[in-house]
Amino acid sequence: MADNATHHYISSFFLVGIPGLQDFHCWIGIPVCLLFSLTLLGNSIIIITIKLEPSLHQPMYFFLGMLAMNDMALASSTAPKMLGIFWLDAHWIDFDFCLAQLYFIHTFCIIESALLVAMAFDRYVAICIPLQYTTLLTTTMVMKMGLASVVRAIFLVLPGPFLIRRLPYYTKYVINHAYCEHMAVVKLASANTHVNRTYGISVALSVMVLDLGLIATSYLKILQAVFRLSSQHARSKALGTCAAHVCTILVSYTPALFSFLTHRIGKKVPPSVHIIFASLYLLVPPTVNPLVYGVKTKQIRDRVIGLFFPNKKVSENENL
């Protein structure tokens, strides 16, 4: 593939898939395909429902629409190549395409995290300072927050591919992963990768600590405001509006934290377990998010039912 003595650079990588489970790749591709299909279907329904229903033209649902679009983009950046590996034995990927996939995966992940922060802020304003909700979260402000989420992700991830591009890759070209992940690619370099490792862990930790800190702060304020309410019904209703968002946070961050920790300190964790969790982190949240919001949010549930069953009357008195 390459000659280290003459310093020929490799031009492509070989993605193994899931090490140790190659004989089951054909079967593993089935749930991957199912999750990808459900992601595209579910998030498309969410976007169309929000677009067509004027009553859903509110900040909370605008953020949800952004999340749905980002989820579709995130799944589309990984699932097709994974299916190519599992079903077509298409293991090879061009060096530049690998860097592009790496860039888009991490960019969409950071955008997802920022949108979860924005949605937590939306719930904070709605519950803690409801009289200022319409003045603080205008359509313009929502768009600025969405744009800020994208810009932050673009510039945080942008150095990654350039730092990898400067590294020499001579002999190692086998990536023990199902997609191009930053640290998996960095480890193959035939040079000191301290700068790349420091950059990777710095970005990951800063995003997790900052975003989780902001989300936690928002929900501490929300809980304080909720438990000051005198009515049990009012408390239940206020917490009910946050249920879908809390589920989304748990679904998004739990596999992400596990993948992050096992990749860096979990030396005894089998590679197959790490890669399965890393893949679940990219495929499960985009699939589950529209289901969670469809079930937990009455306004969306009613509109989706009305969209597919226009003659079915949805009870207006149904609780959230």
C-alpha positions as a printed NumPy array, in Angstrom:
array([[  0.   ,   0.   ,   0.   ],
       [  2.849,   2.338,   0.878],
       [  6.593,   2.267,   1.265],
       [  7.845,   3.817,   4.511],
       [ 11.433,   3.955,   3.23 ],
       [ 10.548,   6.168,   0.284],
       [  7.92 ,   8.062,   2.31 ],
       [  4.995,   7.334,   0.019],
       [  1.808,   8.566,   1.618],
       [ -1.226,   6.324,   1.666],
       [ -4.202,   7.547,  -0.359],
       [ -7.025,   5.632,   1.305],
       [ -8.038,   3.868,   4.502],
       [ -9.584,   0.468,   5.143],
       [-12.573,   0.593,   7.496],
       [-12.869,  -2.756,   9.267],
       [-16.432,  -2.276,  10.474],
       [-16.871,  -3.95 ,  13.869],
       [-13.714,  -5.911,  14.755],
       [-14.405,  -9.471,  15.825],
       [-17.919,  -9.418,  14.405],
       [-17.117,  -9.399,  10.69 ],
       [-18.988, -12.672,  10.189],
       [-22.156, -10.967,  11.437],
       [-21.853,  -7.803,   9.37 ],
       [-24.677,  -8.86 ,   7.075],
       [-27.032,  -9.186,  10.035],
       [-25.769,  -6.042,  11.788],
       [-26.623,  -4.094,   8.649],
       [-30.341,  -4.853,   9.116],
       [-30.855,  -2.793,  12.318],
       [-28.564,  -0.08 ,  10.919],
       [-30.748,   0.17 ,   7.807],
       [-33.904,   0.145,   9.934],
       [-32.607,   2.911,  12.21 ],
       [-31.53 ,   5.012,   9.211],
       [-34.913,   4.583,   7.494],
       [-36.816,   5.472,  10.664],
       [-34.581,   8.513,  11.15 ],
       [-35.364,   9.87 ,   7.695],
       [-39.079,   9.068,   7.998],
       [-39.622,  10.289,  11.557],
       [-37.682,  13.523,  11.237],
       [-39.259,  14.299,   7.854],
       [-42.699,  13.962,   9.46 ],
       [-41.659,  16.295,  12.289],
       [-40.347,  18.925,   9.853],
       [-43.387,  18.739,   7.566],
       [-45.791,  18.875,  10.521],
       [-44.1  ,  21.971,  11.978],
       [-44.018,  23.646,   8.566],
       [-47.681,  22.988,   7.716],
       [-49.226,  23.696,  11.124],
       [-49.296,  27.445,  11.993],
       [-49.953,  26.732,  15.685],
       [-46.533,  25.06 ,  15.869],
       [-44.711,  28.165,  14.639],
       [-43.253,  28.78 ,  18.096],
       [-39.633,  28.835,  19.374],
       [-39.845,  25.369,  20.958],
       [-40.927,  23.785,  17.671],
       [-38.494,  25.823,  15.57 ],
       [-35.668,  24.387,  17.688],
       [-37.203,  20.933,  17.264],
       [-37.269,  21.415,  13.486],
       [-33.58 ,  22.377,  13.536],
       [-32.823,  19.301,  15.639],
       [-34.72 ,  17.101,  13.157],
       [-32.75 ,  18.48 ,  10.194],
       [-29.47 ,  18.022,  12.042],
       [-30.404,  14.453,  13.013],
       [-31.081,  13.579,   9.37 ],
       [-27.737,  15.077,   8.337],
       [-25.882,  13.245,  11.12 ],
       [-27.372,   9.866,  10.238],
       [-26.757,  10.461,   6.52 ],
       [-23.067,  11.159,   7.152],
       [-22.519,   7.717,   8.697],
       [-25.204,   5.138,   7.868],
       [-24.689,   4.849,   4.059],
       [-20.975,   4.038,   4.437],
       [-21.691,   1.633,   7.289],
       [-24.245,  -0.183,   5.135],
       [-21.693,  -0.287,   2.316],
       [-19.248,  -2.009,   4.677],
       [-21.786,  -4.438,   6.139],
       [-23.572,  -5.434,   2.935],
       [-21.27 ,  -4.645,   0.001],
       [-17.809,  -5.14 ,   1.553],
       [-17.042,  -1.55 ,   0.529],
       [-14.351,  -1.11 ,   3.178],
       [-12.034,   1.305,   1.383],
       [-12.481,   5.06 ,   1.73 ],
       [-10.415,   7.801,   0.111],
       [ -8.209,   9.81 ,   2.485],
       [ -9.976,  13.098,   1.72 ],
       [-13.439,  11.515,   1.903],
       [-12.466,  10.103,   5.282],
       [-11.492,  13.558,   6.527],
       [-14.752,  14.969,   5.147],
       [-16.807,  12.299,   6.919],
       [-14.871,  12.901,  10.137],
       [-15.495,  16.645,   9.857],
       [-19.227,  16.39 ,   9.213],
       [-19.836,  13.781,  11.927],
       [-18.19 ,  15.85 ,  14.643],
       [-19.726,  19.098,  13.368],
       [-23.264,  17.695,  13.462],
       [-22.644,  16.207,  16.921],
       [-21.614,  19.607,  18.313],
       [-24.587,  21.293,  16.611],
       [-26.85 ,  18.693,  18.251],
       [-25.412,  19.496,  21.657],
       [-25.87 ,  23.243,  21.137],
       [-29.487,  22.768,  20.049],
       [-30.185,  20.795,  23.225],
       [-28.817,  23.774,  25.19 ],
       [-31.067,  26.141,  23.223],
       [-34.091,  23.931,  23.926],
       [-33.23 ,  23.866,  27.644],
       [-33.051,  27.671,  27.596],
       [-36.438,  27.756,  25.86 ],
       [-37.972,  25.665,  28.666],
       [-36.258,  27.855,  31.282],
       [-37.743,  31.046,  29.851],
       [-41.188,  29.456,  29.361],
       [-41.402,  28.211,  32.969],
       [-39.308,  30.659,  35.007],
       [-40.015,  33.961,  33.248],
       [-43.11 ,  33.251,  31.089],
       [-44.099,  36.923,  30.776],
       [-40.867,  37.606,  28.88 ],
       [-41.109,  34.543,  26.646],
       [-42.449,  36.293,  23.537],
       [-40.085,  39.247,  23.89 ],
       [-36.941,  37.201,  24.549],
       [-37.464,  34.309,  22.145],
       [-38.518,  36.081,  18.991],
       [-38.192,  34.372,  15.623],
       [-35.094,  36.467,  14.938],
       [-33.51 ,  35.398,  18.228],
       [-34.295,  31.743,  17.53 ],
       [-32.635,  31.989,  14.124],
       [-29.586,  33.705,  15.656],
       [-29.278,  30.938,  18.256],
       [-29.529,  28.294,  15.531],
       [-26.908,  30.1  ,  13.433],
       [-24.616,  30.441,  16.457],
       [-24.889,  26.675,  17.032],
       [-23.759,  26.008,  13.458],
       [-20.945,  28.6  ,  13.458],
       [-19.556,  27.335,  16.778],
       [-19.467,  23.75 ,  15.502],
       [-17.873,  24.701,  12.174],
       [-14.981,  26.582,  13.786],
       [-14.433,  24.123,  16.634],
       [-14.117,  21.149,  14.28 ],
       [-12.372,  22.93 ,  11.378],
       [ -8.795,  22.573,  12.751],
       [ -9.219,  18.783,  13.06 ],
       [ -8.869,  17.783,   9.387],
       [ -6.026,  20.279,   8.847],
       [ -4.107,  18.949,  11.856],
       [ -4.545,  15.413,  10.486],
       [ -3.546,  16.523,   6.981],
       [ -0.127,  17.645,   8.243],
       [  0.629,  14.181,   9.691],
       [  2.531,  11.567,   7.655],
       [  0.67 ,   8.312,   6.959],
       [  3.062,   5.702,   5.58 ],
       [  2.169,   2.133,   6.516],
       [ -0.873,   2.02 ,   8.798],
       [ -4.121,   2.308,   6.892],
       [ -6.534,  -0.058,   8.701],
       [ -9.122,   1.782,  10.831],
       [-10.723,  -0.513,  13.385],
       [-14.001,   1.311,  13.186],
       [-17.222,   1.482,  11.174],
       [-16.645,   5.119,  10.185],
       [-13.881,   7.721,  10.222],
       [-13.579,   8.896,  13.818],
       [-11.024,  11.529,  14.849],
       [ -8.91 ,   9.556,  17.319],
       [ -9.118,   6.339,  15.275],
       [ -7.578,   8.178,  12.298],
       [ -4.998,  10.075,  14.381],
       [ -3.65 ,   6.827,  15.892],
       [ -2.536,   5.623,  12.452],
       [ -0.114,   8.487,  11.87 ],
       [  3.61 ,   7.765,  11.649],
       [  4.533,  10.745,  13.841],
       [  3.955,  12.354,  17.214],
       [  0.243,  13.091,  17.582],
       [  0.312,  14.987,  20.889],
       [ -1.135,  18.16 ,  19.322],
       [ -3.986,  16.239,  17.681],
       [ -4.8  ,  14.331,  20.868],
       [ -4.752,  17.5  ,  22.953],
       [ -6.966,  19.279,  20.443],
       [ -9.447,  16.377,  20.299],
       [ -9.847,  15.955,  24.042],
       [ -9.963,  19.739,  24.58 ],
       [-12.822,  20.212,  22.13 ],
       [-14.751,  17.205,  23.436],
       [-14.381,  18.197,  27.091],
       [-15.113,  21.884,  26.51 ],
       [-18.3  ,  21.117,  24.579],
       [-19.532,  18.513,  27.086],
       [-18.686,  20.542,  30.193],
       [-20.073,  23.816,  28.842],
       [-23.245,  22.405,  27.297],
       [-24.076,  19.967,  30.094],
       [-23.354,  22.73 ,  32.61 ],
       [-25.777,  25.111,  30.877],
       [-28.441,  22.403,  30.599],
       [-28.032,  21.45 ,  34.262],
       [-28.242,  25.098,  35.327],
       [-31.421,  25.612,  33.286],
       [-33.091,  22.585,  34.838],
       [-32.041,  23.508,  38.379],
       [-33.732,  26.876,  37.854],
       [-36.763,  25.13 ,  36.352],
       [-37.069,  22.741,  39.303],
       [-36.796,  25.624,  41.76 ],
       [-39.568,  27.477,  39.937],
       [-41.766,  24.383,  39.622],
       [-41.594,  23.418,  43.299],
       [-42.596,  26.946,  44.278],
       [-45.931,  26.398,  42.512],
       [-48.771,  25.696,  44.919],
       [-50.869,  23.549,  42.591],
       [-49.931,  19.912,  41.979],
       [-51.577,  20.114,  38.56 ],
       [-49.503,  23.163,  37.64 ],
       [-46.305,  21.401,  38.74 ],
       [-47.163,  18.307,  36.716],
       [-48.01 ,  20.354,  33.639],
       [-44.777,  22.377,  33.863],
       [-42.622,  19.264,  34.26 ],
       [-44.57 ,  17.532,  31.49 ],
       [-43.452,  20.162,  28.982],
       [-39.83 ,  19.236,  29.784],
       [-40.25 ,  15.439,  29.635],
       [-39.462,  15.045,  25.929],
       [-36.384,  17.262,  26.18 ],
       [-35.025,  15.371,  29.205],
       [-35.496,  12.054,  27.358],
       [-33.626,  13.455,  24.367],
       [-30.737,  14.63 ,  26.573],
       [-30.42 ,  11.181,  28.185],
       [-30.575,   9.385,  24.832],
       [-27.973,  11.724,  23.313],
       [-25.421,  12.071,  26.085],
       [-25.396,   8.604,  27.688],
       [-23.803,   6.702,  24.749],
       [-21.672,   9.77 ,  23.945],
       [-20.132,   9.835,  27.414],
       [-19.604,   6.064,  27.38 ],
       [-17.932,   6.203,  23.961],
       [-15.727,   9.132,  25.005],
       [-14.576,   7.468,  28.228],
       [-13.963,   3.988,  26.782],
       [-11.966,   5.411,  23.88 ],
       [ -9.56 ,   7.213,  26.213],
       [ -9.473,   5.364,  29.549],
       [-11.308,   2.078,  28.954],
       [ -8.307,  -0.015,  27.954],
       [-10.008,  -3.287,  28.911],
       [-13.215,  -2.615,  26.98 ],
       [-13.344,  -4.814,  23.834],
       [-13.057,  -2.771,  20.608],
       [-16.325,  -4.227,  19.35 ],
       [-18.193,  -2.856,  22.409],
       [-16.682,   0.59 ,  21.973],
       [-17.518,   0.71 ,  18.268],
       [-21.071,  -0.522,  18.805],
       [-21.686,   2.219,  21.382],
       [-20.015,   4.828,  19.168],
       [-22.305,   3.786,  16.314],
       [-25.385,   3.775,  18.555],
       [-24.509,   7.312,  19.621],
       [-24.799,   8.434,  15.986],
       [-27.793,   6.311,  14.956],
       [-30.118,   5.93 ,  17.946],
       [-30.75 ,   9.561,  19.04 ],
       [-31.763,  10.7  ,  15.517],
       [-34.205,   7.766,  15.407],
       [-35.593,   8.18 ,  18.922],
       [-35.931,  11.983,  19.018],
       [-38.963,  12.243,  16.694],
       [-40.609,   9.293,  18.462],
       [-40.078,  10.929,  21.871],
       [-41.436,  14.285,  20.764],
       [-44.26 ,  12.664,  18.838],
       [-45.423,  10.726,  21.899],
       [-44.642,  13.214,  24.661],
       [-45.746,  16.459,  22.956],
       [-49.514,  16.647,  22.567],
       [-49.456,  19.414,  19.944],
       [-47.221,  17.403,  17.612],
       [-49.002,  14.131,  18.333],
       [-52.376,  15.661,  17.494],
       [-51.111,  17.292,  14.286],
       [-49.395,  14.11 ,  13.076],
       [-52.564,  12.107,  13.681],
       [-54.529,  14.79 ,  11.852],
       [-52.032,  14.699,   8.983],
       [-52.367,  10.949,   8.418],
       [-55.935,  10.479,   9.649],
       [-57.751,  13.708,   8.758],
       [-61.159,  12.255,   9.645],
       [-60.068,  11.172,  13.122],
       [-61.039,  13.626,  15.809],
       [-58.34 ,  14.082,  18.41 ],
       [-59.562,  14.787,  21.91 ],
       [-58.758,  18.33 ,  22.96 ],
       [-58.916,  17.382,  26.602],
       [-56.183,  14.739,  26.419],
       [-53.425,  15.416,  28.873],
       [-49.798,  15.906,  27.891]])
